[in-house]
Coordinates of C-alpha atoms in Angstrom, one line a residue:
M22 CA -79.9 50.8 42.4
R23 CA -81.7 54.0 43.4
L24 CA -85.2 54.3 44.8
R25 CA -86.1 56.6 41.9
A26 CA -85.6 53.7 39.5
L27 CA -88.5 51.8 41.2
L28 CA -91.0 54.5 40.3
D29 CA -89.8 54.4 36.7
T30 CA -90.6 50.7 36.4
D31 CA -94.3 50.5 35.3
A32 CA -94.5 46.7 35.9
L33 CA -94.1 47.3 39.6
G34 CA -97.0 49.7 39.9
L35 CA -95.6 51.5 42.9
K36 CA -97.1 54.7 44.2
L37 CA -95.0 57.2 46.2
L38 CA -96.8 58.3 49.4
G39 CA -93.9 60.3 50.9
G40 CA -90.2 61.0 50.9
E41 CA -89.7 62.3 47.4
E42 CA -86.6 64.2 48.5
E43 CA -85.0 60.9 49.6
L44 CA -85.4 59.0 46.2
D45 CA -81.6 59.1 45.5
R46 CA -81.0 56.6 48.3
S47 CA -79.3 53.4 47.2
V48 CA -81.1 50.0 47.6
R49 CA -78.8 47.1 48.5
G50 CA -81.4 44.4 49.1
V51 CA -85.0 43.6 49.8
M52 CA -86.8 42.0 52.7
T53 CA -90.4 41.0 53.3
T54 CA -91.7 41.1 56.9
D55 CA -94.8 41.4 59.1
L56 CA -92.9 41.3 62.3
R57 CA -93.5 44.1 64.8
D58 CA -89.7 44.4 65.3
P59 CA -87.7 43.0 62.4
S60 CA -84.5 44.8 63.4
R61 CA -82.5 41.6 64.0
Y62 CA -82.9 40.7 60.3
L63 CA -81.9 44.1 58.9
S64 CA -78.4 45.3 58.0
G65 CA -79.2 48.6 56.3
G66 CA -80.1 49.7 52.7
E67 CA -83.0 47.3 52.3
L68 CA -86.4 48.0 50.6
V69 CA -88.8 46.6 53.2
L70 CA -92.0 45.0 51.9
T71 CA -94.9 44.5 54.4
G72 CA -98.5 43.4 54.2
L73 CA -99.3 45.4 57.4
A74 CA -100.3 42.3 59.4
W75 CA -98.3 43.7 62.3
R76 CA -100.6 46.7 62.6
R77 CA -103.5 46.3 65.1
D78 CA -104.2 50.0 65.6
A79 CA -102.8 53.5 64.8
A80 CA -100.4 53.4 67.7
D81 CA -98.4 50.6 66.1
S82 CA -97.1 52.5 63.2
E83 CA -94.7 54.9 65.0
P84 CA -92.6 52.1 66.8
F85 CA -92.5 50.0 63.6
V86 CA -91.2 52.9 61.5
R87 CA -88.8 53.9 64.2
V88 CA -87.2 50.5 64.1
L89 CA -86.8 50.6 60.4
A90 CA -85.3 54.1 60.4
Q91 CA -82.8 53.2 63.1
A92 CA -81.7 50.1 61.1
G93 CA -81.0 52.3 58.1
V94 CA -83.4 50.8 55.6
A95 CA -83.8 52.6 52.3
A96 CA -87.6 52.7 52.1
L97 CA -90.8 51.0 53.1
A98 CA -93.4 49.5 50.6
A99 CA -96.8 48.6 52.0
G100 CA -99.3 46.3 50.4
T101 CA -102.9 47.4 50.0
A102 CA -104.4 43.9 49.7
E103 CA -105.1 43.7 53.5
L104 CA -106.5 47.1 54.4
G105 CA -107.4 48.5 50.9
D106 CA -105.3 51.7 51.5
V107 CA -102.2 52.5 53.4
P108 CA -103.3 54.1 56.7
D109 CA -102.6 57.7 57.4
D110 CA -100.8 57.0 60.6
L111 CA -98.2 55.1 58.7
V112 CA -97.8 57.9 56.2
V113 CA -97.3 60.4 59.1
A114 CA -94.8 58.1 60.9
C115 CA -92.7 57.7 57.8
A116 CA -92.7 61.4 57.1
R117 CA -91.5 62.1 60.7
H118 CA -88.6 59.7 60.3
R119 CA -87.8 60.8 56.7
L120 CA -88.4 57.2 55.5
P121 CA -89.7 57.0 51.9
L122 CA -93.0 55.2 51.7
F123 CA -94.5 53.4 48.6
A124 CA -97.9 51.7 48.2
V125 CA -97.9 48.4 46.4
D126 CA -101.0 47.7 44.4
E127 CA -102.9 44.6 45.3
S128 CA -102.4 43.3 41.7
V129 CA -98.6 43.2 42.2
A130 CA -97.1 40.3 44.1
F131 CA -94.3 41.0 46.5
A132 CA -92.3 38.3 44.7
T133 CA -92.4 40.5 41.6
V134 CA -90.9 43.4 43.4
T135 CA -88.3 41.2 45.1
E136 CA -87.2 39.6 41.9
H137 CA -86.8 42.9 40.2
V138 CA -84.8 44.5 43.0
V139 CA -82.5 41.4 43.4
R140 CA -81.8 41.2 39.7
Q141 CA -80.9 44.9 39.5
V142 CA -78.7 44.8 42.6
S143 CA -76.9 41.6 41.6
G144 CA -76.2 43.0 38.2
E145 CA -74.7 46.2 39.6
R146 CA -72.7 44.2 42.1
A147 CA -71.4 42.0 39.4
G148 CA -70.3 45.0 37.4
D149 CA -68.5 46.5 40.3
L150 CA -66.8 43.2 41.1
A151 CA -65.8 42.8 37.5
A152 CA -64.1 46.2 37.6
V153 CA -62.3 45.2 40.9
V154 CA -61.3 41.9 39.5
D155 CA -59.9 43.5 36.3
R156 CA -57.8 46.0 38.4
H157 CA -56.6 43.1 40.6
R158 CA -55.6 41.1 37.5
R159 CA -53.6 43.9 36.1
M160 CA -51.9 44.4 39.4
M161 CA -51.0 40.7 39.8
T162 CA -49.7 40.3 36.2
S163 CA -47.6 43.5 36.1
G164 CA -45.9 43.3 39.5
P165 CA -45.8 41.6 42.9
A166 CA -48.7 39.4 43.9
G167 CA -51.8 41.3 44.8
G168 CA -52.7 39.2 47.8
G169 CA -53.2 35.8 46.3
P170 CA -56.4 33.8 45.8
D171 CA -57.6 34.8 49.4
V172 CA -58.2 38.3 48.2
V173 CA -60.2 37.2 45.3
L174 CA -62.4 35.0 47.5
D175 CA -63.0 38.0 49.8
L176 CA -64.2 40.0 46.8
L177 CA -66.7 37.3 45.9
G178 CA -68.0 37.3 49.5
T179 CA -68.3 41.1 49.9
D180 CA -69.6 41.9 46.4
L181 CA -71.6 38.9 45.3
D182 CA -72.4 37.3 48.7
L183 CA -70.7 34.1 47.5
R184 CA -68.6 31.8 49.7
A185 CA -65.9 30.0 47.8
W186 CA -62.8 27.9 48.3
V187 CA -59.8 26.9 46.2
L188 CA -58.9 23.2 46.3
S189 CA -56.0 21.2 44.9
P190 CA -56.8 18.1 42.8
A191 CA -55.9 16.0 45.9
G192 CA -58.5 17.8 48.0
R193 CA -56.0 20.1 49.9
L194 CA -57.5 23.4 50.9
I195 CA -55.4 26.1 49.2
A196 CA -57.4 29.3 49.9
A197 CA -60.6 30.1 51.9
P198 CA -62.7 33.2 52.5
K199 CA -61.9 35.2 55.6
E200 CA -64.7 34.8 58.1
A201 CA -65.0 34.4 61.9
D202 CA -64.8 30.6 62.3
P203 CA -63.6 28.3 65.0
A204 CA -61.7 26.2 62.5
P205 CA -59.7 28.6 60.4
G206 CA -58.2 27.6 57.1
P207 CA -55.3 29.2 55.1
A208 CA -54.8 32.9 56.0
G209 CA -57.4 32.7 58.7
G210 CA -60.2 31.8 56.3
T211 CA -63.1 29.4 56.9
R212 CA -62.0 25.8 56.6
L213 CA -64.1 23.2 54.9
P214 CA -64.2 19.8 56.6
A215 CA -61.6 17.4 55.1
E216 CA -64.3 15.0 53.9
V217 CA -66.1 17.8 52.0
C218 CA -62.8 18.8 50.4
A219 CA -62.1 15.2 49.3
R220 CA -65.7 14.8 47.9
L221 CA -65.5 18.1 45.9
A222 CA -62.0 17.3 44.6
A223 CA -63.3 13.8 43.5
E224 CA -66.2 15.4 41.7
H225 CA -64.0 17.9 40.0
L226 CA -61.5 15.3 38.8
A227 CA -64.3 13.0 37.6
T228 CA -65.8 15.8 35.5
A229 CA -62.4 16.9 34.2
R230 CA -61.7 13.4 32.9
G231 CA -65.3 13.1 31.5
S232 CA -65.1 16.4 29.5
R233 CA -68.6 17.3 30.8
R234 CA -69.7 20.9 30.4
G235 CA -69.5 23.0 33.5
P236 CA -69.9 24.5 35.9
H237 CA -70.3 21.1 37.5
R238 CA -72.7 21.0 40.5
V239 CA -72.7 18.7 43.4
T240 CA -75.0 18.5 46.4
L241 CA -73.5 17.4 49.7
G242 CA -76.2 17.1 52.4
S243 CA -78.3 20.3 52.0
T244 CA -75.5 22.4 50.4
T245 CA -75.0 22.7 46.6
Y246 CA -71.5 23.6 45.3
S247 CA -70.6 24.7 41.8
L248 CA -67.1 23.7 40.6
F249 CA -65.1 25.8 38.3
P250 CA -61.7 24.5 37.1
V251 CA -58.6 26.7 37.7
R252 CA -56.3 26.1 34.7
S253 CA -53.0 27.6 33.7
T254 CA -53.3 31.0 32.1
G255 CA -52.4 29.5 28.7
R256 CA -55.6 27.4 28.7
S257 CA -59.2 28.5 28.8
A258 CA -61.4 27.5 31.7
R259 CA -64.6 28.3 29.8
P260 CA -66.2 25.1 28.6
G261 CA -67.7 26.7 25.6
D262 CA -64.3 27.6 24.3
A263 CA -63.5 24.0 23.4
P264 CA -65.4 21.7 21.0
E265 CA -68.1 19.6 22.5
G266 CA -66.8 16.2 23.4
A267 CA -63.2 17.1 22.9
A268 CA -60.6 15.4 25.0
P269 CA -59.8 17.2 28.3
P270 CA -56.9 19.7 28.0
E271 CA -53.5 18.6 29.0
G272 CA -52.9 18.8 32.7
S273 CA -56.6 18.7 33.7
L274 CA -55.9 16.2 36.5
A275 CA -53.5 18.7 38.0
D276 CA -55.9 21.7 37.9
W277 CA -57.1 23.5 41.0
V278 CA -60.8 24.0 41.4
L279 CA -62.9 26.9 42.6
A280 CA -65.7 25.5 44.7
V281 CA -68.6 28.0 45.1
E282 CA -71.3 27.5 47.7
A283 CA -74.2 28.1 45.2
D284 CA -76.1 26.4 42.4
A285 CA -74.9 28.1 39.2
G286 CA -77.3 26.1 37.0
E287 CA -79.6 29.1 36.5
W288 CA -77.0 31.9 36.5
A289 CA -77.0 34.4 33.7
E290 CA -74.1 34.3 31.2
E291 CA -72.7 37.5 32.6
R292 CA -72.4 36.1 36.0
L293 CA -70.9 32.8 34.7
D294 CA -68.4 34.8 32.7
L295 CA -67.4 36.8 35.8
L296 CA -66.7 33.5 37.7
Y297 CA -64.6 32.1 34.9
G298 CA -62.7 35.4 34.9
V299 CA -62.1 34.9 38.6
T300 CA -60.7 31.4 37.9
Q301 CA -58.3 33.0 35.4
L302 CA -57.2 35.5 38.1
I303 CA -56.6 32.7 40.5
A304 CA -54.7 30.9 37.8
V305 CA -52.2 33.7 37.8
E306 CA -51.3 32.9 41.3
R307 CA -51.2 29.2 40.4
D308 CA -48.7 29.9 37.7
R309 CA -46.7 32.0 40.0
R310 CA -46.4 29.2 42.6
D311 CA -45.7 26.7 39.8
A312 CA -42.9 28.9 38.5
A313 CA -41.4 28.9 42.0
R314 CA -40.9 25.2 41.6
T315 CA -38.7 25.6 38.5
V316 CA -35.4 25.7 40.4
R317 CA -36.3 22.6 42.4
R318 CA -37.5 20.7 39.3
R319 CA -34.2 21.7 37.5
L320 CA -32.1 20.4 40.4
A321 CA -34.1 17.1 40.5
Q322 CA -33.7 16.8 36.7
E323 CA -29.9 17.3 36.9
V324 CA -29.5 14.8 39.7
L325 CA -31.6 12.3 37.9
E326 CA -29.6 12.6 34.7
L327 CA -26.4 12.1 36.5
V328 CA -27.7 9.0 38.3
Q329 CA -29.1 7.5 35.1
N330 CA -26.0 8.2 33.0
G331 CA -23.7 6.5 35.5
A332 CA -21.9 9.6 36.7
A333 CA -19.3 9.3 39.4
P334 CA -20.6 9.4 43.0
A335 CA -18.4 12.5 43.6
E336 CA -20.2 14.4 40.8
I337 CA -23.6 13.4 42.1
A338 CA -22.6 14.3 45.7
A339 CA -21.6 17.8 44.5
R340 CA -24.9 18.3 42.8
L341 CA -26.7 17.1 46.0
R342 CA -24.8 19.7 48.1
V343 CA -26.2 22.4 45.8
A344 CA -29.7 21.0 46.1
A345 CA -29.7 20.6 49.9
P346 CA -29.7 24.4 50.8
V347 CA -32.4 25.0 48.2
L348 CA -34.7 22.3 49.5
L349 CA -33.9 22.8 53.2
P350 CA -32.7 26.3 53.8
G351 CA -30.5 26.7 56.9
L352 CA -29.6 23.0 57.0
G353 CA -26.2 22.4 58.5
A354 CA -25.4 18.8 57.7
A355 CA -26.2 16.9 54.4
P356 CA -29.5 15.2 54.6
H357 CA -30.5 11.7 53.9
W358 CA -32.5 11.2 50.7
Q359 CA -35.6 9.2 49.6
V360 CA -36.9 8.6 46.1
V361 CA -40.5 8.3 45.0
V362 CA -41.4 7.2 41.5
A363 CA -44.9 7.7 40.0
R364 CA -46.6 6.9 36.8
V365 CA -50.0 7.8 35.3
G366 CA -51.2 5.2 32.8
W367 CA -54.2 5.3 30.4
D368 CA -56.0 2.3 28.9
G369 CA -55.8 2.1 25.2
E370 CA -52.8 4.5 24.9
G371 CA -49.9 2.1 25.4
P372 CA -48.4 1.9 28.8
D373 CA -48.9 5.6 29.4
G374 CA -50.5 8.5 27.6
P375 CA -48.5 11.2 25.8
D376 CA -48.6 13.5 28.8
G377 CA -48.2 10.8 31.5
G378 CA -44.9 12.1 32.8
A379 CA -46.1 15.6 33.2
Q380 CA -49.4 14.5 34.7
A381 CA -47.5 12.3 37.2
Q382 CA -45.1 15.1 38.0
A383 CA -48.0 17.5 38.9
L384 CA -49.9 14.9 40.9
L385 CA -46.8 13.8 42.8
E386 CA -46.0 17.4 43.8
E387 CA -49.5 17.6 45.3
I388 CA -49.4 14.2 47.0
L389 CA -46.0 14.9 48.6
V390 CA -47.2 18.2 50.2
D391 CA -46.8 18.0 53.9
P392 CA -50.3 18.6 55.3
A393 CA -48.8 20.3 58.3
E394 CA -47.2 22.9 56.0
T395 CA -49.2 25.9 54.8
G396 CA -48.6 29.0 52.7
P397 CA -47.0 29.4 49.3
E398 CA -43.8 27.6 50.3
H399 CA -45.5 24.5 51.4
S400 CA -43.7 22.3 48.9
D401 CA -40.2 23.8 49.0
R402 CA -38.8 20.5 50.3
I403 CA -39.8 18.5 47.3
A404 CA -38.0 18.4 44.0
V405 CA -39.9 16.4 41.2
A406 CA -38.7 15.8 37.7
H407 CA -40.2 13.7 34.9
T408 CA -38.6 11.7 32.2
G409 CA -40.5 9.8 29.6
D410 CA -43.6 8.4 31.2
E411 CA -42.6 8.6 34.9
A412 CA -42.1 11.3 37.5
I413 CA -39.3 11.0 40.1
A414 CA -39.3 12.9 43.4
L415 CA -36.1 13.6 45.3
V416 CA -37.1 14.0 49.0
P417 CA -34.6 15.3 51.6
L418 CA -34.8 13.9 55.1
P419 CA -32.9 16.2 57.5
T420 CA -30.7 14.7 60.2
L421 CA -31.9 15.6 63.7
A422 CA -29.3 16.3 66.3
T423 CA -30.2 14.2 69.3
G424 CA -27.0 14.3 71.3
E425 CA -24.5 11.4 71.1
H426 CA -26.3 9.8 68.1
D427 CA -28.0 11.7 65.4
E428 CA -31.2 10.4 63.9
T429 CA -32.8 10.8 60.5
R430 CA -36.3 12.2 60.4
A431 CA -38.9 9.5 59.6
G432 CA -39.3 9.3 55.8
I433 CA -42.3 8.7 53.6
Q434 CA -44.2 5.5 54.1
A435 CA -46.0 3.9 51.2
D436 CA -48.9 2.7 53.3
T437 CA -49.8 6.2 54.5
L438 CA -48.7 8.2 51.4
L439 CA -52.1 8.0 49.7
A440 CA -54.4 7.9 52.7
A441 CA -55.8 11.4 52.4
V442 CA -55.9 11.6 48.6
R443 CA -56.8 8.1 47.3
D444 CA -60.6 8.8 46.9
P445 CA -60.4 12.0 44.9
L446 CA -57.5 10.7 42.7
A447 CA -59.3 7.4 42.1
A448 CA -62.4 9.3 41.0
G449 CA -60.4 11.4 38.5
L450 CA -58.8 8.3 37.0
D451 CA -61.9 6.1 37.0
G452 CA -62.7 4.4 33.8
D453 CA -59.3 4.4 32.0
G454 CA -56.5 5.7 34.2
R455 CA -54.2 4.5 37.0
L456 CA -51.7 6.1 39.3
T457 CA -49.0 3.9 40.8
L458 CA -46.2 4.9 43.1
G459 CA -43.1 3.3 44.5
V460 CA -41.1 4.5 47.6
S461 CA -37.4 3.7 48.3
A462 CA -35.7 3.4 51.6
A463 CA -33.7 6.4 52.9
V464 CA -30.0 6.6 51.7
H465 CA -27.4 8.8 53.2
S466 CA -25.0 9.4 50.3
A467 CA -24.7 9.8 46.6
E468 CA -23.5 6.2 46.3
G469 CA -26.9 4.9 47.4
L470 CA -29.0 7.1 45.2
R471 CA -28.8 4.9 42.1
G472 CA -29.9 1.9 44.2
A473 CA -32.7 4.0 45.7
L474 CA -34.0 4.9 42.3
E475 CA -34.1 1.3 41.1
E476 CA -35.7 0.3 44.4
A477 CA -38.5 2.9 44.0
R478 CA -39.0 1.7 40.4
H479 CA -39.3 -1.9 41.5
A480 CA -41.7 -1.0 44.2
R481 CA -43.8 0.9 41.7
R482 CA -44.0 -2.2 39.5
V483 CA -45.3 -4.1 42.6
A484 CA -47.9 -1.5 43.1
A485 CA -48.9 -1.6 39.4
A486 CA -49.6 -5.4 39.7
R487 CA -52.2 -4.7 42.3
P488 CA -55.9 -4.0 41.6
G489 CA -57.2 -0.5 42.0
R490 CA -56.9 2.9 40.3
V491 CA -54.4 4.4 42.8
C492 CA -51.8 2.1 44.4
A493 CA -48.4 2.5 46.2
A494 CA -45.7 0.1 47.4
G495 CA -42.7 0.6 49.6
H496 CA -39.2 -0.8 49.8
Q497 CA -40.1 -3.1 52.7
E498 CA -42.2 -5.2 50.3
L499 CA -39.1 -5.9 48.1
A500 CA -37.8 -8.3 50.7
S501 CA -41.0 -10.3 50.7
H502 CA -42.7 -12.9 48.6
V503 CA -45.1 -10.1 47.5
L504 CA -42.3 -8.9 45.2
L505 CA -42.4 -12.2 43.2
L506 CA -46.1 -13.0 43.1
P507 CA -47.3 -10.1 40.9
F508 CA -44.9 -11.1 38.2
V509 CA -46.0 -14.7 37.9
P510 CA -47.9 -15.0 34.6
D511 CA -51.7 -15.4 35.0
D512 CA -51.9 -18.8 33.4
V513 CA -49.1 -20.1 35.6
R514 CA -50.9 -18.7 38.7
R515 CA -54.2 -20.3 37.7
A516 CA -52.6 -23.7 37.0
F517 CA -50.6 -23.7 40.3
T518 CA -53.6 -22.7 42.5
A519 CA -56.0 -25.0 40.8
R520 CA -53.7 -28.0 41.2
L521 CA -53.4 -27.4 45.0
L522 CA -56.7 -25.8 46.0
D523 CA -59.4 -27.0 43.6
P524 CA -59.7 -30.5 45.2
L525 CA -60.2 -28.8 48.6
R526 CA -62.8 -26.3 47.2
D527 CA -64.7 -29.1 45.6
Y528 CA -64.7 -31.1 48.8
D529 CA -65.9 -28.1 50.8
R530 CA -68.8 -27.5 48.4
R531 CA -70.0 -31.1 48.7
H532 CA -69.4 -31.6 52.4
R533 CA -69.2 -28.1 54.0
A534 CA -66.0 -29.3 55.6
E535 CA -64.2 -25.9 55.7
L536 CA -60.9 -27.3 54.6
I537 CA -59.7 -24.0 53.0
P538 CA -60.4 -22.0 56.2
T539 CA -58.7 -24.7 58.2
L540 CA -55.6 -24.7 55.9
E541 CA -55.3 -20.9 56.2
A542 CA -55.5 -21.0 60.0
F543 CA -53.1 -23.8 60.3
L544 CA -50.5 -22.0 58.2
D545 CA -51.1 -18.7 60.0
C546 CA -50.4 -20.5 63.3
D547 CA -47.1 -21.8 62.0
G548 CA -48.4 -25.4 62.1
S549 CA -49.1 -25.3 65.9
W550 CA -52.0 -27.8 66.6
T551 CA -52.9 -26.3 69.9
R552 CA -53.0 -22.6 68.7
C553 CA -54.9 -23.5 65.5
A554 CA -57.5 -25.6 67.4
G555 CA -58.0 -22.8 69.8
R556 CA -58.5 -20.2 67.1
L557 CA -61.0 -22.4 65.2
H558 CA -62.7 -23.6 68.4
L559 CA -62.1 -27.2 67.5
H560 CA -60.9 -30.3 69.4
V561 CA -57.3 -31.1 68.4
N562 CA -58.5 -34.5 67.1
T563 CA -61.0 -32.8 64.8
L564 CA -58.2 -30.5 63.5
R565 CA -55.9 -33.5 62.9
Y566 CA -58.7 -35.2 60.9
R567 CA -59.2 -32.1 58.7
V568 CA -55.5 -31.7 58.0
G569 CA -55.3 -35.4 57.2
R570 CA -58.1 -35.0 54.7
I571 CA -56.2 -32.0 53.1
E572 CA -53.1 -34.1 52.7
Q573 CA -55.1 -37.1 51.3
L574 CA -56.9 -34.9 48.7
T575 CA -53.8 -33.1 47.5
G576 CA -51.1 -35.7 48.0
R577 CA -49.0 -33.2 50.1
D578 CA -47.5 -33.5 53.6
L579 CA -48.1 -30.4 55.8
S580 CA -45.2 -31.5 58.1
R581 CA -42.8 -30.7 55.2
L582 CA -41.7 -27.0 54.8
E583 CA -41.8 -27.2 51.0
D584 CA -45.4 -28.3 51.0
K585 CA -46.4 -25.6 53.6
L586 CA -44.7 -23.0 51.4
D587 CA -46.6 -24.2 48.3
F588 CA -49.9 -24.0 50.1
F589 CA -49.0 -20.6 51.4
L590 CA -48.2 -19.2 48.0
A591 CA -51.3 -20.8 46.4
L592 CA -53.5 -19.1 48.9
R593 CA -51.8 -15.7 48.3
M594 CA -52.2 -16.0 44.6
S595 CA -55.8 -17.2 44.6

């Protein structure tokens, strides 16, 4: 806005005391101060408001005005409440430095002037940014990428003074504003702490599942963030565009999120519309990256169909040879392969919702991203297809040349697969959804791929039998009793454990004898009297008495392998 516009606003009651020839100066902000030297807080273009508390005598005006002029402020507005009138020495000093000077009537609060200036400046900045965003959108949709989401975040920072980040639904930092920071993020931007990313992603997914109206706000510590979903260009991100209470649009669990460091609760509609326009602009880049996965998805789909239709190993191997260079450019030897199976299930909609396979595919692509990889090609090594209600990932494991014997790069481990993403995904599925994953062992040929797929599916069933919204199981568990226990019917489990353990529980309640803890320790020590007594800090004779009581109450013999095994399984199922 121009200084001249301040005089045209009757509500401000400003009186021009000097500098009429400078009224076309632009005002970029407002600052209130009574410091003798406020230069450290000035960046240029401000309207400075002062109550003149810094002035002790006429000699103080010249150095004060000199500081303002050197800082490049737009004008000075002095209040009359303290002295009754603006002193002549201040008028002279402002004239000498060509600094426009206004008098603020004592009936007008500085807050009124500040609010008016900020509103006008913000509106003009928003209009400028909207034009820039519109140009950027046309550039991105009509040709090569215009710089990606990082450029859009920079626009928000320079034009609206807003810091913002783009996050994946799993809490991965996709884009960050460019600022000087000791912990840079993508493209040199400011990196949010991992725990903050996880919390914001969790809040985003929870609100996406709940269909609550946005923007959704969350306060972490002393900082408030407003969350705007970044959806594909075919779906609106504006909450008012969908009926109140309608089900969340398809793919909402896979949406990115724009996290803005501000409370958007009191924003004007124009400002909100601008931010939703920004999300649509970022969605263009999201769609571009998603399109880049098309070839990998097609390869995975073709290999999966061959495997499931019982194609000859030679035919599958030929397709894998085509897939290897796409997933691992420059790879000399054929890699080993690993299979990961995922399923998203919803309560009350059969085993899986109608979009379960597509949801699982999008989430699995995010989960399998290597956190050490950055940039648009971060997931080039993953090929994910979906069929029916499940998603299947084909993961190449390159062979590393180590001299006489080559080694295969360590594959995906089920126990670490979900470590960084469990909390946000669990929040997004809370209430009625589950995500379960199974991981196969690595195989080195097409002949082993069919077995790897079945192995991953069996492991996913083991994960599905566990409590929790997000669970994974690996191939190692298929060679253990844990493979069998989840599939024992509940009534059989209850009857089996009750027959063996209820007598011991009842005795413990009446006598505080700790027979159950003793039994657990005895089995854990492989029946060793000395080690078990040492662990429980008991005399061996006391331990023998307790074990004898267990055998008496249950009619079992803990020296027999069969009875030890029954107790072991009962404790695992209880």
